[in-house]
Amino acid sequence: MLDYDREADHYDVTRGGDARAASAAAAVRALLPPDTARLADLACGTGIVTVRLTRPGRQVIGIDLSSGMTRIAAARLPGRITIGDVTRLPLADASMDAVVMIWLLHLMNAPAGAAALTEVARVLRPGGTLITTVDKNDAVFATDDDTTALIKPVRAAYAAPQTDATGRVTDLGARLGLAVTGENSFPGTGQGRSPRRWREHLVAGAFTWAKAAGDDLTALCERLQALPDQDRPRPDPVYRLLRLTKV
């Protein structure tokens, strides 16, 4: 897990910056009911997406556990950002029209993810909306290219089940009275990796599954090194969003 307090000052620039934030916010806005008046963005980070969800007549708040992230977010949305734990939200029952969770559930273990979804169900009013990313770590494989064709089978052999897998999220949601009512996607602008960058990340242990791959990882890196255009980024990842409505 990253130290988000230390990452805060350069987090945006290393995660696609304004371009990716604009894409994410546009995809979320397309799923939001037009009458959404009270919205909570959980794990809001630097607020770069949160601020793009504001509009006249809508109260938007951001909640994050990192003091470093909330410091930056508060400059974007003064008076609307608070430190809080998504498994124990500082919000009243049925007080929100919408809750947004972007790039959150994949970071949590199964019990914590279930607790977060339970809290979302608690704070949403009847008919309220949850919008969340799912299958986050699969996003890079949404478009086929020569790098992902090599990586995908090795990852499949070693990766653990994802806590934000669509089936898991929809099953948990159903038990909490949250029914799927829509979906959308957006590109991770500027986040496509070149073969060289893939190798660097794999060797550095940036992916948990790669640490267990042993000889298969060595062979994979050799195949990546043999690809042409070693420094040309491949297609950007494509992130999926689900909309769930409290019934």
mmCIF file of C-alpha atoms in Angstrom:
data_model
loop_
_atom_site.group_PDB
_atom_site.id
_atom_site.type_symbol
_atom_site.label_atom_id
_atom_site.label_comp_id
_atom_site.label_asym_id
_atom_site.label_seq_id
_atom_site.Cartn_x
_atom_site.Cartn_y
_atom_site.Cartn_z
ATOM 1 C CA MET A 1 0.000 0.000 0.000
ATOM 2 C CA LEU A 2 1.295 3.452 -0.891
ATOM 3 C CA ASP A 3 2.017 6.056 1.758
ATOM 4 C CA TYR A 4 -0.549 8.526 0.462
ATOM 5 C CA ASP A 5 0.635 11.315 2.746
ATOM 6 C CA ARG A 6 4.057 11.160 1.099
ATOM 7 C CA GLU A 7 2.609 10.664 -2.385
ATOM 8 C CA ALA A 8 0.155 13.551 -2.173
ATOM 9 C CA ASP A 9 2.298 16.362 -3.590
ATOM 10 C CA HIS A 10 3.065 14.513 -6.838
ATOM 11 C CA TYR A 11 0.142 12.085 -6.969
ATOM 12 C CA ASP A 12 -1.839 13.863 -9.693
ATOM 13 C CA VAL A 13 1.031 14.315 -12.115
ATOM 14 C CA THR A 14 1.946 10.624 -11.883
ATOM 15 C CA ARG A 15 -1.646 9.447 -12.364
ATOM 16 C CA GLY A 16 -2.650 11.145 -15.587
ATOM 17 C CA GLY A 17 -3.288 14.612 -14.166
ATOM 18 C CA ASP A 18 -6.148 16.761 -15.393
ATOM 19 C CA ALA A 19 -6.738 14.690 -18.516
ATOM 20 C CA ARG A 20 -7.519 11.485 -16.649
ATOM 21 C CA ALA A 21 -9.458 13.339 -13.947
ATOM 22 C CA ALA A 22 -11.614 15.033 -16.576
ATOM 23 C CA SER A 23 -12.354 11.689 -18.244
ATOM 24 C CA ALA A 24 -13.251 10.072 -14.928
ATOM 25 C CA ALA A 25 -15.490 12.937 -13.855
ATOM 26 C CA ALA A 26 -17.311 13.026 -17.197
ATOM 27 C CA ALA A 27 -18.034 9.297 -16.963
ATOM 28 C CA VAL A 28 -19.329 9.688 -13.397
ATOM 29 C CA ARG A 29 -21.502 12.684 -14.297
ATOM 30 C CA ALA A 30 -23.102 10.699 -17.109
ATOM 31 C CA LEU A 31 -24.307 8.146 -14.533
ATOM 32 C CA LEU A 32 -25.475 10.612 -11.888
ATOM 33 C CA PRO A 33 -29.213 11.372 -11.728
ATOM 34 C CA PRO A 34 -29.716 15.034 -12.645
ATOM 35 C CA ASP A 35 -31.440 15.774 -9.342
ATOM 36 C CA THR A 36 -28.431 14.703 -7.241
ATOM 37 C CA ALA A 37 -28.187 17.382 -4.544
ATOM 38 C CA ARG A 38 -25.925 15.735 -1.918
ATOM 39 C CA LEU A 39 -22.902 13.751 -3.062
ATOM 40 C CA ALA A 40 -20.020 12.188 -1.126
ATOM 41 C CA ASP A 41 -16.782 11.267 -2.890
ATOM 42 C CA LEU A 42 -15.080 8.569 -0.819
ATOM 43 C CA ALA A 43 -11.288 8.251 -0.845
ATOM 44 C CA CYS A 44 -11.375 11.548 -2.720
ATOM 45 C CA GLY A 45 -7.588 11.883 -2.761
ATOM 46 C CA THR A 46 -6.465 15.303 -3.935
ATOM 47 C CA GLY A 47 -9.998 16.250 -4.949
ATOM 48 C CA ILE A 48 -9.021 16.503 -8.614
ATOM 49 C CA VAL A 49 -12.096 14.477 -9.603
ATOM 50 C CA THR A 50 -14.286 15.633 -6.712
ATOM 51 C CA VAL A 51 -14.200 19.287 -7.736
ATOM 52 C CA ARG A 52 -15.353 18.320 -11.229
ATOM 53 C CA LEU A 53 -18.531 16.808 -9.795
ATOM 54 C CA THR A 54 -19.738 20.110 -8.388
ATOM 55 C CA ARG A 55 -22.530 22.148 -9.952
ATOM 56 C CA PRO A 56 -24.983 24.809 -8.780
ATOM 57 C CA GLY A 57 -27.478 23.345 -6.337
ATOM 58 C CA ARG A 58 -25.319 20.309 -5.509
ATOM 59 C CA GLN A 59 -23.444 19.916 -2.225
ATOM 60 C CA VAL A 60 -20.324 17.816 -2.804
ATOM 61 C CA ILE A 61 -18.115 16.604 0.030
ATOM 62 C CA GLY A 62 -14.885 14.624 -0.098
ATOM 63 C CA ILE A 63 -13.709 12.124 2.504
ATOM 64 C CA ASP A 64 -10.219 10.619 2.674
ATOM 65 C CA LEU A 65 -8.110 8.952 5.353
ATOM 66 C CA SER A 66 -4.880 10.673 4.282
ATOM 67 C CA SER A 67 -4.091 14.066 5.804
ATOM 68 C CA GLY A 68 -1.713 14.786 2.915
ATOM 69 C CA MET A 69 -4.400 14.150 0.322
ATOM 70 C CA THR A 70 -7.089 16.083 2.183
ATOM 71 C CA ARG A 71 -4.749 19.072 2.535
ATOM 72 C CA ILE A 72 -4.571 19.351 -1.252
ATOM 73 C CA ALA A 73 -8.251 18.547 -1.753
ATOM 74 C CA ALA A 74 -9.270 21.242 0.741
ATOM 75 C CA ALA A 75 -7.565 23.865 -1.410
ATOM 76 C CA ARG A 76 -9.800 22.789 -4.302
ATOM 77 C CA LEU A 77 -13.000 22.521 -2.248
ATOM 78 C CA PRO A 78 -12.644 24.702 0.847
ATOM 79 C CA GLY A 79 -14.905 23.611 3.692
ATOM 80 C CA ARG A 80 -16.043 20.483 1.839
ATOM 81 C CA ILE A 81 -13.247 18.008 2.657
ATOM 82 C CA THR A 82 -12.850 15.921 5.797
ATOM 83 C CA ILE A 83 -10.613 13.142 7.067
ATOM 84 C CA GLY A 84 -12.576 9.941 7.530
ATOM 85 C CA ASP A 85 -12.543 6.160 7.273
ATOM 86 C CA VAL A 86 -14.766 4.719 4.536
ATOM 87 C CA THR A 87 -15.586 1.759 6.796
ATOM 88 C CA ARG A 88 -16.968 4.185 9.431
ATOM 89 C CA LEU A 89 -18.314 7.137 7.509
ATOM 90 C CA PRO A 90 -18.949 10.406 9.382
ATOM 91 C CA LEU A 91 -22.333 10.728 7.680
ATOM 92 C CA ALA A 92 -25.896 10.287 8.913
ATOM 93 C CA ASP A 93 -28.172 7.467 7.815
ATOM 94 C CA ALA A 94 -29.942 8.096 4.480
ATOM 95 C CA SER A 95 -28.264 11.513 4.169
ATOM 96 C CA MET A 96 -26.743 11.202 0.665
ATOM 97 C CA ASP A 97 -28.290 11.203 -2.798
ATOM 98 C CA ALA A 98 -25.104 9.750 -4.290
ATOM 99 C CA VAL A 99 -21.803 8.226 -3.245
ATOM 100 C CA VAL A 100 -18.804 7.943 -5.565
ATOM 101 C CA MET A 101 -15.859 5.553 -5.109
ATOM 102 C CA ILE A 102 -13.154 5.793 -7.774
ATOM 103 C CA TRP A 103 -10.131 3.465 -7.549
ATOM 104 C CA LEU A 104 -10.946 2.425 -3.984
ATOM 105 C CA LEU A 105 -12.334 -1.098 -3.587
ATOM 106 C CA HIS A 106 -9.352 -2.763 -5.284
ATOM 107 C CA LEU A 107 -7.113 -1.382 -2.502
ATOM 108 C CA MET A 108 -9.135 -2.986 0.291
ATOM 109 C CA ASN A 109 -9.162 -6.533 1.595
ATOM 110 C CA ALA A 110 -12.452 -8.430 1.441
ATOM 111 C CA PRO A 111 -13.747 -7.580 4.950
ATOM 112 C CA ALA A 112 -12.872 -3.887 4.590
ATOM 113 C CA GLY A 113 -14.457 -3.699 1.145
ATOM 114 C CA ALA A 114 -17.638 -5.294 2.486
ATOM 115 C CA ALA A 115 -17.640 -2.822 5.385
ATOM 116 C CA ALA A 116 -17.278 0.107 2.990
ATOM 117 C CA LEU A 117 -20.204 -1.064 0.866
ATOM 118 C CA THR A 118 -22.284 -1.586 4.009
ATOM 119 C CA GLU A 119 -21.567 1.996 5.032
ATOM 120 C CA VAL A 120 -22.513 3.252 1.580
ATOM 121 C CA ALA A 121 -25.853 1.452 1.812
ATOM 122 C CA ARG A 122 -26.408 3.017 5.228
ATOM 123 C CA VAL A 123 -25.788 6.625 4.177
ATOM 124 C CA LEU A 124 -27.677 6.485 0.869
ATOM 125 C CA ARG A 125 -31.309 7.513 0.877
ATOM 126 C CA PRO A 126 -33.822 5.167 -0.782
ATOM 127 C CA GLY A 127 -33.339 5.617 -4.517
ATOM 128 C CA GLY A 128 -29.823 6.933 -3.937
ATOM 129 C CA THR A 129 -26.925 6.113 -6.240
ATOM 130 C CA LEU A 130 -23.536 4.479 -5.786
ATOM 131 C CA ILE A 131 -21.001 4.845 -8.602
ATOM 132 C CA THR A 132 -17.857 2.776 -8.229
ATOM 133 C CA THR A 133 -14.978 1.494 -10.312
ATOM 134 C CA VAL A 134 -14.783 -2.286 -10.680
ATOM 135 C CA ASP A 135 -12.111 -4.631 -12.038
ATOM 136 C CA LYS A 136 -9.574 -1.826 -11.738
ATOM 137 C CA ASN A 137 -6.513 -3.997 -12.257
ATOM 138 C CA ASP A 138 -8.051 -5.504 -15.393
ATOM 139 C CA ALA A 139 -8.305 -2.071 -17.013
ATOM 140 C CA VAL A 140 -4.952 -2.352 -18.774
ATOM 141 C CA PHE A 141 -6.159 -5.521 -20.513
ATOM 142 C CA ALA A 142 -9.328 -3.932 -21.868
ATOM 143 C CA THR A 143 -7.566 -3.205 -25.171
ATOM 144 C CA ASP A 144 -5.453 -5.920 -26.777
ATOM 145 C CA ASP A 145 -1.849 -5.193 -27.716
ATOM 146 C CA ASP A 146 1.431 -7.067 -27.909
ATOM 147 C CA THR A 147 2.395 -6.398 -24.276
ATOM 148 C CA THR A 148 -0.899 -7.435 -22.690
ATOM 149 C CA ALA A 149 -1.043 -10.554 -24.869
ATOM 150 C CA LEU A 150 2.183 -11.694 -23.194
ATOM 151 C CA ILE A 151 1.332 -10.561 -19.684
ATOM 152 C CA LYS A 152 -2.281 -11.689 -19.410
ATOM 153 C CA PRO A 153 -1.717 -15.490 -19.137
ATOM 154 C CA VAL A 154 1.096 -15.116 -16.598
ATOM 155 C CA ARG A 155 -0.979 -12.761 -14.486
ATOM 156 C CA ALA A 156 -3.962 -15.107 -14.664
ATOM 157 C CA ALA A 157 -1.822 -17.925 -13.268
ATOM 158 C CA TYR A 158 -0.633 -15.973 -10.220
ATOM 159 C CA ALA A 159 -3.041 -13.134 -9.436
ATOM 160 C CA ALA A 160 -5.351 -13.499 -6.442
ATOM 161 C CA PRO A 161 -9.096 -12.827 -6.806
ATOM 162 C CA GLN A 162 -9.759 -9.096 -6.940
ATOM 163 C CA THR A 163 -11.774 -7.468 -4.172
ATOM 164 C CA ASP A 164 -13.395 -5.114 -6.693
ATOM 165 C CA ALA A 165 -14.383 -7.880 -9.135
ATOM 166 C CA THR A 166 -17.721 -7.090 -10.751
ATOM 167 C CA GLY A 167 -19.382 -10.268 -9.537
ATOM 168 C CA ARG A 168 -18.282 -9.731 -5.964
ATOM 169 C CA VAL A 169 -19.418 -6.096 -5.920
ATOM 170 C CA THR A 170 -22.805 -6.869 -7.453
ATOM 171 C CA ASP A 171 -23.388 -9.832 -5.101
ATOM 172 C CA LEU A 172 -22.533 -7.777 -2.031
ATOM 173 C CA GLY A 173 -24.589 -4.908 -3.355
ATOM 174 C CA ALA A 174 -27.628 -7.119 -3.853
ATOM 175 C CA ARG A 175 -27.454 -8.267 -0.219
ATOM 176 C CA LEU A 176 -27.383 -4.616 0.841
ATOM 177 C CA GLY A 177 -30.295 -3.562 -1.373
ATOM 178 C CA LEU A 178 -28.121 -2.030 -4.092
ATOM 179 C CA ALA A 179 -29.180 -3.025 -7.605
ATOM 180 C CA VAL A 180 -27.109 -2.457 -10.751
ATOM 181 C CA THR A 181 -28.781 0.193 -12.916
ATOM 182 C CA GLY A 182 -26.049 1.297 -15.312
ATOM 183 C CA GLU A 183 -22.410 1.264 -16.308
ATOM 184 C CA ASN A 184 -19.849 3.388 -18.092
ATOM 185 C CA SER A 185 -16.110 3.510 -18.768
ATOM 186 C CA PHE A 186 -13.324 6.024 -19.239
ATOM 187 C CA PRO A 187 -9.713 5.936 -20.446
ATOM 188 C CA GLY A 188 -6.737 6.305 -18.153
ATOM 189 C CA THR A 189 -5.329 9.033 -20.333
ATOM 190 C CA GLY A 190 -1.545 8.901 -20.571
ATOM 191 C CA GLN A 191 -1.274 5.694 -18.556
ATOM 192 C CA GLY A 192 -0.405 3.239 -21.328
ATOM 193 C CA ARG A 193 2.918 1.471 -20.687
ATOM 194 C CA SER A 194 5.726 0.707 -23.117
ATOM 195 C CA PRO A 195 7.386 -2.736 -23.082
ATOM 196 C CA ARG A 196 10.365 -1.224 -21.275
ATOM 197 C CA ARG A 197 8.167 0.378 -18.620
ATOM 198 C CA TRP A 198 6.283 -2.888 -18.138
ATOM 199 C CA ARG A 199 9.575 -4.690 -17.506
ATOM 200 C CA GLU A 200 10.727 -2.037 -15.055
ATOM 201 C CA HIS A 201 7.510 -2.266 -13.078
ATOM 202 C CA LEU A 202 7.473 -6.051 -13.096
ATOM 203 C CA VAL A 203 11.078 -6.365 -11.918
ATOM 204 C CA ALA A 204 10.509 -3.718 -9.245
ATOM 205 C CA GLY A 205 7.662 -5.778 -7.760
ATOM 206 C CA ALA A 206 4.973 -3.204 -8.515
ATOM 207 C CA PHE A 207 2.425 -6.010 -8.929
ATOM 208 C CA THR A 208 1.811 -8.483 -6.138
ATOM 209 C CA TRP A 209 1.244 -11.382 -8.510
ATOM 210 C CA ALA A 210 4.627 -10.845 -10.193
ATOM 211 C CA LYS A 211 6.467 -11.464 -6.916
ATOM 212 C CA ALA A 212 5.257 -15.074 -6.982
ATOM 213 C CA ALA A 213 5.882 -15.740 -10.676
ATOM 214 C CA GLY A 214 9.557 -16.781 -10.373
ATOM 215 C CA ASP A 215 10.936 -18.268 -13.586
ATOM 216 C CA ASP A 216 7.742 -17.351 -15.416
ATOM 217 C CA LEU A 217 8.416 -13.694 -14.638
ATOM 218 C CA THR A 218 11.967 -13.978 -15.973
ATOM 219 C CA ALA A 219 10.683 -15.528 -19.196
ATOM 220 C CA LEU A 220 7.967 -12.894 -19.491
ATOM 221 C CA CYS A 221 10.489 -10.065 -19.169
ATOM 222 C CA GLU A 222 12.634 -11.649 -21.876
ATOM 223 C CA ARG A 223 9.656 -11.816 -24.223
ATOM 224 C CA LEU A 224 8.760 -8.203 -23.459
ATOM 225 C CA GLN A 225 12.351 -7.173 -24.190
ATOM 226 C CA ALA A 226 12.114 -8.795 -27.611
ATOM 227 C CA LEU A 227 9.120 -6.687 -28.668
ATOM 228 C CA PRO A 228 9.612 -3.810 -31.125
ATOM 229 C CA ASP A 229 9.248 -0.141 -30.179
ATOM 230 C CA GLN A 230 10.479 -0.603 -26.627
ATOM 231 C CA ASP A 231 9.665 2.957 -25.592
ATOM 232 C CA ARG A 232 6.320 3.403 -27.357
ATOM 233 C CA PRO A 233 3.421 3.455 -24.893
ATOM 234 C CA ARG A 234 0.681 0.970 -25.702
ATOM 235 C CA PRO A 235 -3.038 1.840 -25.454
ATOM 236 C CA ASP A 236 -4.326 3.508 -22.314
ATOM 237 C CA PRO A 237 -6.193 1.363 -19.782
ATOM 238 C CA VAL A 238 -9.983 1.563 -19.824
ATOM 239 C CA TYR A 239 -11.657 1.727 -16.400
ATOM 240 C CA ARG A 240 -15.172 0.406 -15.791
ATOM 241 C CA LEU A 241 -17.813 2.093 -13.657
ATOM 242 C CA LEU A 242 -20.951 0.525 -12.222
ATOM 243 C CA ARG A 243 -24.010 2.428 -11.012
ATOM 244 C CA LEU A 244 -25.968 0.774 -8.232
ATOM 245 C CA THR A 245 -29.240 2.156 -6.898
ATOM 246 C CA LYS A 246 -30.598 1.653 -3.401
ATOM 247 C CA VAL A 247 -33.960 -0.046 -3.712
#
